[in-house]
Amino acid sequence: MSGFERRNGELFVESVSCQSLAQQYGTPLFVYSRAAIEQSWKAFDAALGDRPHLVCYAMKANSNIALLQVLAGLGSGFDIVSGGELKRVEAAGGDLKKVVFSGVGKTRDEMAMALEAGILCFNVESMDEIGELAEVAAAHGVIAPVSVRVNPDVDAKTHPYISTGLKDNKFGIAFDDAQNAYRRIADSASLNVIGMDCHIGSQLTDIAPYQDALSRLLALCDLLESQDIVLKHLDLGGGQGIRYKDEETLNLDAWAAAMFQEIGDRNYEIIVEPGRSIVGNAGALLTSVNAIKPGEHKNFAIVDAAMNDLIRPALYSAWQEIVPVVESSEPQKLYDVVGPVCESADFLGKERELAIEKNDLLAILSAGAYSFCMSSNYNSRPRAAEVMVDGDTAHLIRQRESLESLYASESLIAS
Ligand SMILES: *Cc1c(COP(=O)(O)O)cnc(C)c1O
């Protein structure tokens, strides 16, 4: 379920017409379905069943505080990668004791903030980080709860930019060094071993890489146990793929069953860190056609959204479905849907069959994850507004940026 459907040729998000949202809030506009977000979160929770578990939403996928608030209301934990994200959890009323802190480059300030907040766990990614965390915790007179992010060296078979579990990726502690890392944590008076984690990549559509990674991790868990280093939880990361076009996605129940089969009767609490799969399909970017430029070989639809709003097509060659908000019976033509930014990489979709005219509205689907949160002000374009729809109610959850705000933190030099 995405929360988006067509009724009488018109695109709706839950009970609200996308056209009415565009009229009220302007374009480009991100719209999200609360029901779809809640349903995806609950699917993870249900798949993990009776086993003690915690679903920690990987909030870098979309960190709007209203979205975090909705998930916190379901009892969600959060996977954060910065101090800024920790602040957002706090602002959203999330439970800081359900926060796991990932990331390869945590600063001392961020470590101190997270220790003060009393988070669940630091997922450490290097020997240097272990040393620094031990020092910061000691200086604060507290004991830091630690999990080692193990890089299992498995190929997740996804886009190279979103593959994270290979030896050559910067993420995690190499499998062969992990035992030493645990020894060092166990020997530190200000660190406490509580878990093991991995995250091998994003947009995975196959269970096999998860199984490979988990079996490597479990072998390590067993080895540690034989050395009296006992873990409480196992964090399987995120990465579950969604359907953008025609991908066969993972069946979550089958995925969980496969994980449980590997785990057997070891009784770890299970943590998962899904991001994209919680919000990806639950959002769309509405944009209006500013101009149609017919060409000899192809036509351009120049829209008011651009790569600064949605960088996935330019950055990952990602394909996202583009549909008219109101269907037309005119004949279709082939378009490249492009933005106004001065870059040839500024496209949202290429070679799409569309029946459109100037001023029509388009919806770029599956724009809930890695979309708004990766937006920028390039070309001095204010960031889009965001709306969350809940049944027949639309909530403005982020105002459109003003032009003045673009340079509000800049200053002229004295002349
Ligand atoms: C990005 C990230 C996730 C979420 O990945 P998705 O593909 O969005 O599910 C989970 N864990 C870590 C450590 C991450 O960096």
Short mmCIF file of C-alpha atoms and ligand atoms in Angstrom, two decimals:
data_model
loop_
_atom_site.label_atom_id
_atom_site.label_comp_id
_atom_site.label_asym_id
_atom_site.label_seq_id
_atom_site.Cartn_x
_atom_site.Cartn_y
_atom_site.Cartn_z
CA MET A 1 0.00 0.00 0.00
CA SER A 2 1.29 3.46 -0.91
CA GLY A 3 -1.72 5.55 0.11
CA PHE A 4 -1.93 6.86 -3.48
CA GLU A 5 -4.69 5.78 -5.85
CA ARG A 6 -6.58 7.01 -8.85
CA ARG A 7 -10.29 7.78 -8.66
CA ASN A 8 -12.18 8.81 -11.78
CA GLY A 9 -8.88 9.57 -13.47
CA GLU A 10 -7.63 11.76 -10.63
CA LEU A 11 -4.79 10.95 -8.23
CA PHE A 12 -5.68 10.89 -4.54
CA VAL A 13 -3.58 10.49 -1.42
CA GLU A 14 -5.87 8.78 1.04
CA SER A 15 -9.12 10.83 0.77
CA VAL A 16 -7.54 14.03 -0.52
CA SER A 17 -7.08 14.92 -4.18
CA CYS A 18 -3.52 15.74 -5.16
CA GLN A 19 -4.80 18.54 -7.37
CA SER A 20 -6.43 20.26 -4.40
CA LEU A 21 -3.19 19.94 -2.41
CA ALA A 22 -1.19 21.50 -5.25
CA GLN A 23 -3.71 24.34 -5.46
CA GLN A 24 -3.62 24.98 -1.73
CA TYR A 25 0.11 24.60 -1.04
CA GLY A 26 1.72 25.22 -4.43
CA THR A 27 4.33 23.10 -6.19
CA PRO A 28 6.81 21.52 -5.99
CA LEU A 29 5.16 19.75 -3.04
CA PHE A 30 5.99 16.55 -1.20
CA VAL A 31 2.92 14.68 0.02
CA TYR A 32 2.91 11.66 2.32
CA SER A 33 0.27 9.21 3.44
CA ARG A 34 0.22 8.67 7.19
CA ALA A 35 -1.69 5.39 6.82
CA ALA A 36 0.89 3.99 4.38
CA ILE A 37 3.78 4.90 6.68
CA GLU A 38 2.07 3.32 9.66
CA GLN A 39 1.23 0.21 7.71
CA SER A 40 4.83 -0.36 6.58
CA TRP A 41 6.13 0.04 10.11
CA LYS A 42 3.54 -2.38 11.45
CA ALA A 43 4.49 -4.93 8.77
CA PHE A 44 8.03 -5.06 10.23
CA ASP A 45 6.71 -5.27 13.75
CA ALA A 46 4.37 -8.12 12.79
CA ALA A 47 7.03 -10.01 10.80
CA LEU A 48 9.26 -10.11 13.89
CA GLY A 49 6.34 -11.63 15.80
CA ASP A 50 6.72 -12.78 19.39
CA ARG A 51 10.47 -12.56 19.51
CA PRO A 52 11.73 -9.67 21.62
CA HIS A 53 12.47 -7.00 19.02
CA LEU A 54 12.71 -3.32 18.27
CA VAL A 55 12.04 -1.62 14.93
CA CYS A 56 14.38 1.37 14.74
CA TYR A 57 13.36 3.56 11.81
CA ALA A 58 16.49 4.69 9.94
CA MET A 59 15.51 8.32 9.93
CA LYS A 60 18.02 9.56 7.40
CA ALA A 61 15.51 8.29 4.81
CA ASN A 62 13.10 11.06 5.82
CA SER A 63 13.58 12.97 9.03
CA ASN A 64 10.60 15.33 9.12
CA ILE A 65 9.61 15.58 12.77
CA ALA A 66 5.90 14.93 12.08
CA LEU A 67 6.82 11.66 10.42
CA LEU A 68 9.00 10.75 13.42
CA GLN A 69 6.14 11.72 15.71
CA VAL A 70 3.78 9.31 13.92
CA LEU A 71 6.30 6.46 14.19
CA ALA A 72 7.12 7.27 17.82
CA GLY A 73 3.39 6.94 18.46
CA LEU A 74 3.60 3.34 17.27
CA GLY A 75 6.47 2.65 19.67
CA SER A 76 9.23 2.93 17.09
CA GLY A 77 12.89 3.28 17.93
CA PHE A 78 15.21 5.31 15.70
CA ASP A 79 18.50 4.66 13.95
CA ILE A 80 20.38 7.94 13.83
CA VAL A 81 23.60 8.97 12.11
CA SER A 82 24.23 12.41 13.62
CA GLY A 83 23.63 14.74 16.53
CA GLY A 84 21.18 16.64 14.36
CA GLU A 85 19.08 13.51 13.99
CA LEU A 86 19.17 12.96 17.77
CA LYS A 87 17.78 16.48 18.24
CA ARG A 88 15.00 15.70 15.79
CA VAL A 89 13.99 12.57 17.72
CA GLU A 90 13.83 14.73 20.84
CA ALA A 91 11.79 17.42 19.05
CA ALA A 92 9.37 14.76 17.77
CA GLY A 93 8.81 13.35 21.25
CA GLY A 94 10.53 10.05 20.43
CA ASP A 95 11.90 7.74 23.10
CA LEU A 96 15.65 8.40 23.38
CA LYS A 97 16.13 5.05 25.09
CA LYS A 98 15.16 3.42 21.80
CA VAL A 99 17.83 5.18 19.75
CA VAL A 100 20.75 3.39 18.12
CA PHE A 101 23.55 5.60 16.82
CA SER A 102 25.20 4.49 13.56
CA GLY A 103 27.74 6.29 11.41
CA VAL A 104 31.44 6.12 10.56
CA GLY A 105 32.40 9.57 11.75
CA LYS A 106 30.76 10.39 15.07
CA THR A 107 32.35 13.43 16.70
CA ARG A 108 33.12 13.72 20.40
CA ASP A 109 30.36 16.30 20.76
CA GLU A 110 27.87 13.94 19.19
CA MET A 111 29.02 11.12 21.46
CA ALA A 112 28.59 13.35 24.52
CA MET A 113 25.11 14.44 23.40
CA ALA A 114 24.02 10.84 22.90
CA LEU A 115 25.47 9.76 26.26
CA GLU A 116 23.59 12.56 27.99
CA ALA A 117 20.41 11.53 26.18
CA GLY A 118 20.86 7.97 27.45
CA ILE A 119 20.48 6.25 24.08
CA LEU A 120 20.14 2.48 23.73
CA CYS A 121 23.34 1.78 21.85
CA PHE A 122 26.34 3.12 19.94
CA ASN A 123 26.98 1.11 16.79
CA VAL A 124 30.73 1.62 16.55
CA GLU A 125 32.50 1.45 13.22
CA SER A 126 36.24 1.73 13.91
CA MET A 127 38.92 1.09 16.51
CA ASP A 128 39.50 4.83 16.76
CA GLU A 129 35.84 5.37 17.55
CA ILE A 130 36.00 2.75 20.31
CA GLY A 131 38.94 4.59 21.88
CA GLU A 132 37.26 7.98 21.66
CA LEU A 133 33.92 6.75 22.96
CA ALA A 134 35.67 5.17 25.95
CA GLU A 135 37.34 8.52 26.72
CA VAL A 136 34.17 10.58 26.31
CA ALA A 137 32.14 8.17 28.45
CA ALA A 138 34.82 8.16 31.15
CA ALA A 139 34.91 11.96 31.15
CA HIS A 140 31.14 11.96 31.68
CA GLY A 141 31.32 9.30 34.39
CA VAL A 142 29.03 6.95 32.47
CA ILE A 143 29.30 3.59 30.76
CA ALA A 144 28.50 3.60 27.04
CA PRO A 145 26.46 0.68 25.63
CA VAL A 146 28.19 -0.58 22.49
CA SER A 147 27.51 -2.77 19.48
CA VAL A 148 30.15 -3.38 16.82
CA ARG A 149 29.05 -2.83 13.25
CA VAL A 150 30.64 -5.77 11.53
CA ASN A 151 31.41 -5.54 7.84
CA PRO A 152 30.68 -9.11 6.77
CA ASP A 153 32.16 -8.69 3.27
CA VAL A 154 29.07 -9.83 1.38
CA ASP A 155 27.85 -8.52 -1.95
CA ALA A 156 24.36 -7.09 -1.60
CA LYS A 157 24.10 -6.84 -5.40
CA THR A 158 22.70 -3.35 -5.39
CA HIS A 159 23.87 -0.04 -6.86
CA PRO A 160 27.54 0.54 -5.94
CA TYR A 161 26.68 3.83 -4.18
CA ILE A 162 24.26 2.04 -1.84
CA SER A 163 26.27 -1.11 -1.19
CA THR A 164 27.87 -0.96 2.26
CA GLY A 165 28.86 -4.48 3.31
CA LEU A 166 31.88 -5.12 1.11
CA LYS A 167 35.48 -5.10 2.31
CA ASP A 168 36.16 -2.07 0.12
CA ASN A 169 33.30 -0.01 1.63
CA LYS A 170 34.12 2.47 4.38
CA PHE A 171 31.48 1.03 6.70
CA GLY A 172 31.86 -1.16 9.75
CA ILE A 173 34.78 -3.03 11.28
CA ALA A 174 36.29 -5.70 9.03
CA PHE A 175 35.12 -9.17 9.92
CA ASP A 176 38.66 -10.28 10.77
CA ASP A 177 39.19 -7.37 13.19
CA ALA A 178 35.84 -7.64 14.95
CA GLN A 179 37.05 -10.06 17.63
CA ASN A 180 39.79 -7.61 18.62
CA ALA A 181 37.28 -4.80 18.71
CA TYR A 182 35.08 -6.74 21.14
CA ARG A 183 38.09 -7.60 23.31
CA ARG A 184 38.97 -3.95 23.51
CA ILE A 185 35.40 -2.95 24.44
CA ALA A 186 35.17 -5.73 27.04
CA ASP A 187 38.46 -4.55 28.58
CA SER A 188 37.33 -0.92 28.84
CA ALA A 189 35.83 0.23 32.13
CA SER A 190 33.64 2.84 30.43
CA LEU A 191 32.22 0.64 27.66
CA ASN A 192 29.72 -2.17 27.85
CA VAL A 193 29.24 -4.75 25.08
CA ILE A 194 25.55 -5.17 24.35
CA GLY A 195 25.17 -6.17 20.73
CA MET A 196 26.37 -6.76 17.21
CA ASP A 197 25.06 -5.09 14.07
CA CYS A 198 25.48 -4.98 10.34
CA HIS A 199 23.92 -3.12 7.44
CA ILE A 200 24.97 -4.37 4.06
CA GLY A 201 23.29 -1.98 1.64
CA SER A 202 20.08 -0.44 0.46
CA GLN A 203 17.29 -1.37 -1.97
CA LEU A 204 17.99 -5.09 -1.57
CA THR A 205 15.49 -7.35 -3.26
CA ASP A 206 16.99 -10.71 -2.36
CA ILE A 207 17.10 -12.61 0.97
CA ALA A 208 20.37 -14.40 0.20
CA PRO A 209 22.78 -11.53 1.06
CA TYR A 210 21.02 -11.12 4.42
CA GLN A 211 21.46 -14.83 5.09
CA ASP A 212 25.13 -14.72 4.14
CA ALA A 213 25.75 -11.74 6.38
CA LEU A 214 23.84 -13.18 9.31
CA SER A 215 25.56 -16.55 9.19
CA ARG A 216 28.93 -14.80 9.35
CA LEU A 217 27.77 -12.65 12.25
CA LEU A 218 26.39 -15.62 14.16
CA ALA A 219 29.68 -17.50 13.84
CA LEU A 220 31.34 -14.48 15.42
CA CYS A 221 28.69 -14.28 18.19
CA ASP A 222 29.33 -17.93 19.05
CA LEU A 223 33.07 -17.38 19.14
CA LEU A 224 32.67 -14.36 21.43
CA GLU A 225 30.36 -16.29 23.71
CA SER A 226 33.03 -18.96 24.12
CA GLN A 227 35.28 -16.14 25.37
CA ASP A 228 32.62 -14.94 27.82
CA ILE A 229 31.68 -11.90 25.74
CA VAL A 230 27.91 -12.14 25.78
CA LEU A 231 25.62 -10.10 23.55
CA LYS A 232 22.05 -9.08 24.29
CA HIS A 233 20.93 -8.03 20.85
CA LEU A 234 21.56 -8.64 17.20
CA ASP A 235 20.85 -5.72 14.87
CA LEU A 236 20.23 -6.85 11.29
CA GLY A 237 20.29 -3.35 9.76
CA GLY A 238 17.87 -2.21 7.08
CA GLY A 239 18.06 -2.15 3.30
CA GLN A 240 14.80 -3.82 2.32
CA GLY A 241 13.97 -2.72 -1.22
CA ILE A 242 10.73 -1.20 -2.47
CA ARG A 243 9.02 -1.29 -5.82
CA TYR A 244 9.90 1.73 -7.95
CA LYS A 245 9.13 0.07 -11.29
CA ASP A 246 8.77 -3.68 -11.49
CA GLU A 247 11.21 -4.92 -8.83
CA GLU A 248 10.30 -8.13 -7.05
CA THR A 249 10.56 -6.98 -3.46
CA LEU A 250 11.27 -9.02 -0.36
CA ASN A 251 8.38 -10.66 1.39
CA LEU A 252 8.97 -9.49 4.96
CA ASP A 253 7.50 -12.57 6.58
CA ALA A 254 9.69 -14.83 4.45
CA TRP A 255 12.67 -12.60 5.20
CA ALA A 256 12.03 -12.79 8.95
CA ALA A 257 11.50 -16.56 8.80
CA ALA A 258 14.85 -16.95 7.01
CA MET A 259 16.55 -14.79 9.64
CA PHE A 260 14.99 -16.77 12.49
CA GLN A 261 16.06 -20.01 10.89
CA GLU A 262 19.70 -18.84 10.88
CA ILE A 263 19.42 -17.59 14.45
CA GLY A 264 17.94 -20.87 15.71
CA ASP A 265 17.52 -21.02 19.47
CA ARG A 266 19.99 -18.28 20.29
CA ASN A 267 17.88 -15.84 22.23
CA TYR A 268 19.05 -12.41 21.15
CA GLU A 269 16.69 -9.49 21.03
CA ILE A 270 16.40 -8.53 17.35
CA ILE A 271 16.79 -4.95 16.16
CA VAL A 272 16.06 -3.87 12.59
CA GLU A 273 16.82 -0.51 10.97
CA PRO A 274 14.52 -0.09 7.96
CA GLY A 275 14.41 3.32 6.30
CA ARG A 276 13.39 3.31 2.65
CA SER A 277 10.85 0.50 3.09
CA ILE A 278 8.96 2.46 5.76
CA VAL A 279 8.49 5.70 3.82
CA GLY A 280 9.62 5.23 0.22
CA ASN A 281 6.32 4.34 -1.42
CA ALA A 282 4.30 6.50 0.98
CA GLY A 283 5.37 9.79 -0.61
CA ALA A 284 5.10 11.60 -3.94
CA LEU A 285 6.49 14.83 -5.33
CA LEU A 286 3.89 16.97 -7.09
CA THR A 287 5.20 19.30 -9.75
CA SER A 288 3.67 21.40 -12.46
CA VAL A 289 4.67 21.62 -16.08
CA ASN A 290 6.12 25.07 -16.72
CA ALA A 291 6.86 24.61 -20.39
CA ILE A 292 6.79 22.07 -23.15
CA LYS A 293 9.72 22.13 -25.51
CA PRO A 294 9.20 20.02 -28.62
CA GLY A 295 12.37 18.63 -30.15
CA GLU A 296 13.40 16.80 -33.25
CA HIS A 297 14.16 13.52 -31.50
CA LYS A 298 12.39 14.01 -28.23
CA ASN A 299 10.33 16.48 -26.26
CA PHE A 300 11.14 18.13 -23.01
CA ALA A 301 8.64 18.74 -20.24
CA ILE A 302 10.18 21.45 -18.10
CA VAL A 303 8.69 21.17 -14.63
CA ASP A 304 9.03 23.26 -11.48
CA ALA A 305 10.73 20.48 -9.49
CA ALA A 306 14.40 19.80 -10.10
CA MET A 307 17.43 17.82 -9.01
CA ASN A 308 17.73 20.05 -5.95
CA ASP A 309 14.32 18.69 -4.82
CA LEU A 310 14.89 15.09 -5.91
CA ILE A 311 18.45 14.07 -6.63
CA ARG A 312 17.95 10.30 -6.87
CA PRO A 313 17.68 10.19 -10.69
CA ALA A 314 20.88 12.24 -11.08
CA LEU A 315 22.83 10.58 -8.25
CA TYR A 316 21.90 6.92 -8.59
CA SER A 317 20.34 6.81 -12.07
CA ALA A 318 17.19 5.97 -10.14
CA TRP A 319 13.93 5.42 -12.01
CA GLN A 320 10.76 6.77 -10.43
CA GLU A 321 7.33 6.56 -11.95
CA ILE A 322 5.92 9.84 -13.26
CA VAL A 323 2.17 10.09 -13.76
CA PRO A 324 -0.23 12.90 -14.56
CA VAL A 325 -2.27 14.02 -11.54
CA VAL A 326 -5.35 14.26 -13.75
CA GLU A 327 -5.52 11.78 -16.62
CA SER A 328 -6.06 13.07 -20.13
CA SER A 329 -7.37 11.30 -23.20
CA GLU A 330 -5.04 13.17 -25.57
CA PRO A 331 -2.43 11.07 -27.40
CA GLN A 332 0.80 10.44 -25.51
CA LYS A 333 4.20 11.70 -26.57
CA LEU A 334 7.70 10.86 -25.44
CA TYR A 335 9.19 13.30 -22.92
CA ASP A 336 12.26 13.85 -20.87
CA VAL A 337 10.93 15.39 -17.67
CA VAL A 338 13.52 17.95 -16.59
CA GLY A 339 13.90 20.75 -14.08
CA PRO A 340 15.07 24.36 -14.40
CA VAL A 341 18.51 23.79 -12.83
CA CYS A 342 21.54 24.54 -14.97
CA GLU A 343 22.91 21.00 -15.16
CA SER A 344 22.37 18.36 -17.80
CA ALA A 345 21.99 15.88 -14.93
CA ASP A 346 18.88 17.80 -13.90
CA PHE A 347 16.29 15.29 -15.00
CA LEU A 348 13.54 13.53 -13.09
CA GLY A 349 12.71 10.97 -15.73
CA LYS A 350 13.74 10.20 -19.28
CA GLU A 351 11.71 8.95 -22.22
CA ARG A 352 8.34 8.84 -20.53
CA GLU A 353 5.10 8.45 -22.44
CA LEU A 354 2.85 11.25 -21.25
CA ALA A 355 -0.19 13.17 -22.45
CA ILE A 356 0.47 16.60 -20.98
CA GLU A 357 0.17 20.29 -21.63
CA LYS A 358 1.67 23.39 -20.07
CA ASN A 359 0.39 23.93 -16.50
CA ASP A 360 -0.59 20.28 -16.00
CA LEU A 361 0.38 18.60 -12.76
CA LEU A 362 2.62 15.56 -12.56
CA ALA A 363 3.30 13.27 -9.61
CA ILE A 364 6.68 11.63 -9.18
CA LEU A 365 5.88 8.53 -7.18
CA SER A 366 7.86 6.67 -4.51
CA ALA A 367 9.41 9.93 -3.33
CA GLY A 368 9.04 9.35 0.40
CA ALA A 369 12.61 8.19 1.05
CA TYR A 370 15.95 9.81 0.23
CA SER A 371 14.10 12.61 -1.49
CA PHE A 372 13.23 15.69 0.55
CA CYS A 373 16.01 14.89 3.04
CA MET A 374 18.60 15.02 0.24
CA SER A 375 17.26 18.26 -1.20
CA SER A 376 19.38 21.38 -1.43
CA ASN A 377 19.15 25.03 -2.31
CA TYR A 378 21.26 24.70 -5.46
CA ASN A 379 20.50 27.50 -7.94
CA SER A 380 19.05 29.41 -4.95
CA ARG A 381 15.89 27.40 -5.10
CA PRO A 382 13.87 27.35 -1.90
CA ARG A 383 13.12 23.85 -0.66
CA ALA A 384 9.63 22.49 -1.30
CA ALA A 385 6.83 22.29 1.25
CA GLU A 386 5.78 18.96 2.78
CA VAL A 387 2.26 17.81 3.61
CA MET A 388 1.12 14.73 5.49
CA VAL A 389 -2.35 13.46 4.70
CA ASP A 390 -4.29 11.55 7.32
CA GLY A 391 -7.65 10.39 5.99
CA ASP A 392 -9.36 13.54 4.74
CA THR A 393 -7.07 15.92 6.61
CA ALA A 394 -3.92 17.53 5.22
CA HIS A 395 -1.26 18.74 7.66
CA LEU A 396 1.40 21.15 6.44
CA ILE A 397 4.48 19.60 8.08
CA ARG A 398 7.08 21.88 6.50
CA GLN A 399 6.56 25.31 5.04
CA ARG A 400 7.95 26.19 1.68
CA GLU A 401 11.19 28.09 2.26
CA SER A 402 11.15 31.81 1.61
CA LEU A 403 13.63 33.47 -0.72
CA GLU A 404 14.93 35.59 2.17
CA SER A 405 15.68 32.47 4.21
CA LEU A 406 18.13 31.36 1.54
CA TYR A 407 20.71 33.94 2.59
CA ALA A 408 19.51 34.69 6.13
CA SER A 409 22.65 33.18 7.71
CA GLU A 410 25.01 34.95 5.34
CA SER A 411 26.52 38.36 5.96
CA LEU A 412 28.11 41.06 3.88
CA ILE A 413 31.73 41.87 4.62
CA ALA A 414 32.63 45.24 6.09
CA SER A 415 33.54 47.64 3.29
C1 LIG B 1 20.82 4.03 5.74
C2 LIG B 1 20.92 3.03 6.81
C3 LIG B 1 19.84 2.18 7.10
C4 LIG B 1 18.56 2.20 6.31
O1 LIG B 1 18.72 1.73 5.03
P1 LIG B 1 17.43 1.57 4.08
O2 LIG B 1 17.96 1.02 2.84
O3 LIG B 1 16.83 2.92 3.91
O4 LIG B 1 16.49 0.62 4.79
C5 LIG B 1 19.96 1.32 8.16
N1 LIG B 1 21.10 1.26 8.90
C6 LIG B 1 22.16 2.05 8.64
C7 LIG B 1 23.36 1.94 9.48
C8 LIG B 1 22.10 2.95 7.60
O5 LIG B 1 23.16 3.73 7.34
#
